[in-house]
Amino acid sequence: MKAVIQRVRHASVTVDGQTVGRIEQGFLVLLGVGEGDTKAEADRISKKLVNLRIFSDENGKINRSLKDVGGSLLVVSQFTLYADCRHGNRPGFSAAAKPEAAEALYEYFMEKCREEIPVVEHGIFGAHMDVELLNDGPFTVILE
């Protein structure tokens, strides 16, 4: 499982002209599920994510978590995080989980996040999505 986490001032995802998810301050999470990933990986990454201290405290030190600042999550499935570009110019995606397994872990991951974070918005699994964000920093972290 791979998660690209971007600290944002706000973010949204749109499908066919309809906004399906929108947050203010928090994290935009691009989530890729790999072949063989299990709930254990989702548990580990969701726990790390909600406790990741990448917001500034009252002294300007990067010391506060998403929970500490009352931030929100916008989770977007992105199998292309498993692109293999080692051979040729067209990426291969054989390391990504099959859609049925990936969607189940994507949903499970969001359930785990909701246990800690009240606002967890999301895109639509498998849809073509337009994602907009105002990156705060920018501050981007990758968890695997």
Short mmCIF file of C-alpha atoms in Angstrom, two decimals:
data_model
loop_
_atom_site.label_atom_id
_atom_site.label_comp_id
_atom_site.label_asym_id
_atom_site.label_seq_id
_atom_site.Cartn_x
_atom_site.Cartn_y
_atom_site.Cartn_z
CA MET A 1 0.00 0.00 0.00
CA LYS A 2 1.27 3.45 -0.90
CA ALA A 3 -0.06 6.80 0.27
CA VAL A 4 0.99 10.19 -1.04
CA ILE A 5 -0.06 12.71 1.59
CA GLN A 6 -0.31 16.38 0.76
CA ARG A 7 -1.01 18.93 3.46
CA VAL A 8 -3.68 21.20 2.01
CA ARG A 9 -5.58 24.36 2.84
CA HIS A 10 -8.47 22.86 0.88
CA ALA A 11 -9.05 20.13 -1.71
CA SER A 12 -11.88 18.67 -3.74
CA VAL A 13 -12.60 15.88 -6.19
CA THR A 14 -15.08 16.13 -9.05
CA VAL A 15 -16.57 13.37 -11.21
CA ASP A 16 -18.57 14.25 -14.33
CA GLY A 17 -18.88 17.88 -13.21
CA GLN A 18 -20.20 16.94 -9.74
CA THR A 19 -18.15 17.59 -6.61
CA VAL A 20 -18.14 14.28 -4.73
CA GLY A 21 -15.69 15.19 -1.96
CA ARG A 22 -14.40 18.44 -0.48
CA ILE A 23 -12.36 19.38 2.58
CA GLU A 24 -10.82 22.43 4.15
CA GLN A 25 -7.54 22.16 6.11
CA GLY A 26 -6.19 18.65 6.21
CA PHE A 27 -4.64 15.99 4.00
CA LEU A 28 -5.31 14.98 0.44
CA VAL A 29 -4.34 11.30 0.35
CA LEU A 30 -3.67 9.56 -2.95
CA LEU A 31 -3.95 5.88 -2.04
CA GLY A 32 -2.62 2.99 -4.08
CA VAL A 33 -3.26 -0.63 -3.18
CA GLY A 34 -0.69 -3.19 -4.27
CA GLU A 35 -1.06 -6.85 -5.13
CA GLY A 36 -0.95 -8.82 -1.89
CA ASP A 37 -1.73 -5.88 0.42
CA THR A 38 -3.82 -6.76 3.48
CA LYS A 39 -5.78 -5.05 6.23
CA ALA A 40 -2.57 -5.04 8.28
CA GLU A 41 -0.99 -2.56 5.83
CA ALA A 42 -4.15 -0.43 5.85
CA ASP A 43 -4.13 -0.45 9.67
CA ARG A 44 -0.48 0.59 9.84
CA ILE A 45 -0.71 3.36 7.24
CA SER A 46 -4.00 4.77 8.57
CA LYS A 47 -2.58 4.91 12.11
CA LYS A 48 0.61 6.60 10.91
CA LEU A 49 -1.37 9.03 8.75
CA VAL A 50 -3.71 10.34 11.45
CA ASN A 51 -0.82 10.79 13.89
CA LEU A 52 1.70 12.25 11.42
CA ARG A 53 2.93 15.53 12.93
CA ILE A 54 3.33 17.89 9.97
CA PHE A 55 1.33 20.92 11.12
CA SER A 56 2.92 23.85 12.94
CA ASP A 57 2.37 24.43 16.65
CA GLU A 58 2.06 27.84 18.35
CA ASN A 59 5.88 28.24 18.12
CA GLY A 60 6.01 27.51 14.39
CA LYS A 61 7.54 24.07 14.97
CA ILE A 62 6.24 21.16 12.85
CA ASN A 63 4.76 19.32 15.81
CA ARG A 64 0.98 18.89 15.44
CA SER A 65 -1.00 16.05 13.89
CA LEU A 66 -4.15 16.05 11.80
CA LYS A 67 -6.07 15.11 14.95
CA ASP A 68 -4.44 17.98 16.89
CA VAL A 69 -5.56 20.62 14.38
CA GLY A 70 -9.02 19.17 13.75
CA GLY A 71 -8.16 18.57 10.10
CA SER A 72 -10.02 16.54 7.51
CA LEU A 73 -9.09 13.86 4.98
CA LEU A 74 -9.85 13.57 1.29
CA VAL A 75 -8.89 10.06 0.11
CA VAL A 76 -8.57 9.38 -3.61
CA SER A 77 -7.81 5.92 -5.01
CA GLN A 78 -4.85 5.95 -7.39
CA PHE A 79 -3.60 2.66 -8.79
CA THR A 80 -1.08 4.56 -10.91
CA LEU A 81 1.13 4.84 -7.81
CA TYR A 82 2.13 1.30 -8.77
CA ALA A 83 3.26 2.25 -12.27
CA ASP A 84 6.35 0.39 -13.45
CA CYS A 85 8.30 2.57 -15.87
CA ARG A 86 11.53 0.55 -15.95
CA HIS A 87 11.00 -0.82 -19.45
CA GLY A 88 9.93 1.27 -22.40
CA ASN A 89 7.81 4.39 -22.23
CA ARG A 90 4.43 2.91 -21.42
CA PRO A 91 3.97 2.12 -17.72
CA GLY A 92 2.84 -1.29 -16.57
CA PHE A 93 0.50 -1.73 -13.61
CA SER A 94 0.84 -5.43 -12.75
CA ALA A 95 1.97 -4.57 -9.18
CA ALA A 96 -1.38 -2.88 -8.46
CA ALA A 97 -4.07 -4.96 -6.78
CA LYS A 98 -7.00 -6.19 -8.84
CA PRO A 99 -9.94 -3.74 -8.67
CA GLU A 100 -12.16 -5.84 -6.38
CA ALA A 101 -9.42 -6.34 -3.78
CA ALA A 102 -8.21 -2.76 -4.10
CA GLU A 103 -11.67 -1.29 -3.60
CA ALA A 104 -12.27 -3.41 -0.50
CA LEU A 105 -9.00 -2.23 1.08
CA TYR A 106 -9.66 1.37 0.01
CA GLU A 107 -13.03 1.25 1.82
CA TYR A 108 -11.46 -0.46 4.84
CA PHE A 109 -8.70 2.18 4.98
CA MET A 110 -11.30 4.96 5.09
CA GLU A 111 -13.23 3.13 7.85
CA LYS A 112 -10.05 2.98 9.94
CA CYS A 113 -9.41 6.69 9.36
CA ARG A 114 -12.99 7.55 10.39
CA GLU A 115 -12.32 5.96 13.77
CA GLU A 116 -9.90 8.84 14.46
CA ILE A 117 -10.89 11.67 12.09
CA PRO A 118 -14.51 12.90 11.96
CA VAL A 119 -14.42 14.20 8.37
CA VAL A 120 -13.18 11.71 5.77
CA GLU A 121 -14.28 12.57 2.26
CA HIS A 122 -13.40 10.52 -0.82
CA GLY A 123 -13.48 10.19 -4.56
CA ILE A 124 -15.25 7.45 -6.49
CA PHE A 125 -13.23 4.27 -6.89
CA GLY A 126 -12.38 3.57 -10.52
CA ALA A 127 -13.86 6.82 -11.85
CA HIS A 128 -12.03 9.47 -13.86
CA MET A 129 -11.61 12.23 -11.26
CA ASP A 130 -10.56 15.85 -11.37
CA VAL A 131 -8.69 16.68 -8.18
CA GLU A 132 -8.09 20.26 -7.09
CA LEU A 133 -6.04 21.37 -4.12
CA LEU A 134 -4.28 24.28 -2.55
CA ASN A 135 -1.11 22.69 -1.24
CA ASP A 136 0.00 24.11 2.11
CA GLY A 137 3.79 24.49 2.12
CA PRO A 138 4.00 22.56 -0.12
CA PHE A 139 4.35 19.65 2.26
CA THR A 140 4.15 16.17 0.77
CA VAL A 141 4.95 12.85 2.47
CA ILE A 142 4.98 9.33 1.03
CA LEU A 143 4.10 6.33 3.20
CA GLU A 144 4.65 2.75 2.04
#
